[in-house]
Amino acid sequence: MVISDGAPVDDSTLSVNSGDFLEKHLKKMVKFIENKTEIEVLAIGIGHDVSRYYDKAIKITDVNELGDVMISQLSSLFETKKKFH
């Protein structure tokens, strides 16, 4: 589960690379994890739509929603897994 407040930013990295370096890297790594591993990735964007980076993404508008959304999503994940075992 990834909690995000928007696009990836790191001043040191951006000072020696192109402006879209971190965004491209994030997209590449997420796609690899989603398509080539057994790891399930879910992203929660706080005030930002992060669906351009993650296939499974939820946007919340207020940080006060975070706890409930996390518990709900984790519960759903384990309920689904339980059905397969």
XYZ file of C-alpha atoms in Angstrom:
85
model
C 0.000 0.000 0.000
C 1.426 3.314 -1.130
C 0.303 6.580 0.434
C 1.067 9.578 -1.740
C 0.577 13.322 -1.744
C 1.247 13.575 -5.472
C 4.077 13.112 -7.934
C 7.546 11.996 -6.854
C 9.893 14.885 -6.084
C 13.475 14.973 -4.862
C 15.509 18.128 -5.471
C 18.900 16.380 -5.430
C 17.830 13.825 -8.030
C 16.175 16.447 -10.199
C 19.259 18.679 -10.078
C 21.295 16.098 -12.032
C 18.571 14.443 -14.144
C 15.735 15.443 -16.443
C 12.616 16.928 -14.892
C 10.576 13.800 -15.562
C 13.221 11.311 -14.374
C 11.485 10.349 -11.117
C 8.052 10.111 -12.706
C 9.335 7.816 -15.472
C 11.220 5.688 -12.955
C 8.165 5.356 -10.708
C 5.952 4.319 -13.624
C 8.533 1.777 -14.793
C 8.980 0.215 -11.350
C 5.267 0.092 -10.573
C 4.488 -1.566 -13.917
C 7.244 -4.113 -13.295
C 5.895 -4.940 -9.831
C 2.278 -5.087 -11.018
C 2.998 -7.219 -14.091
C 6.007 -9.373 -13.213
C 5.617 -10.195 -9.508
C 3.026 -11.619 -7.149
C 2.986 -8.345 -5.195
C -0.303 -6.466 -5.223
C 0.027 -2.689 -5.211
C -2.646 -0.262 -4.108
C -2.072 3.478 -3.946
C -4.010 6.048 -1.983
C -3.610 9.604 -3.171
C -4.320 12.289 -0.606
C -5.838 15.129 -2.583
C -4.270 13.807 -5.790
C -5.280 11.293 -8.428
C -2.402 8.818 -8.589
C -4.044 6.494 -11.115
C -1.545 7.595 -13.763
C 1.097 5.709 -11.766
C -0.840 2.787 -10.264
C -3.474 0.470 -11.759
C -5.234 0.205 -8.401
C -5.563 3.715 -7.038
C -7.943 5.555 -4.775
C -8.167 9.291 -4.260
C -9.235 10.728 -0.932
C -9.791 14.404 -0.321
C -9.045 14.582 3.380
C -6.285 12.910 5.385
C -8.909 12.094 8.035
C -10.321 9.500 5.602
C -7.006 7.659 5.409
C -7.417 5.242 8.319
C -10.855 4.038 7.280
C -9.838 3.638 3.636
C -6.695 1.716 4.576
C -8.607 -0.695 6.818
C -11.326 -1.163 4.201
C -8.834 -1.907 1.430
C -6.746 -4.271 3.563
C -9.876 -6.114 4.671
C -10.980 -6.515 1.046
C -7.559 -7.810 0.061
C -7.503 -10.474 2.755
C -11.131 -11.490 2.159
C -10.331 -12.060 -1.512
C -7.176 -14.036 -0.670
C -9.035 -16.153 1.866
C -11.446 -17.328 -0.843
C -8.551 -18.714 -2.886
C -6.957 -20.725 -0.058
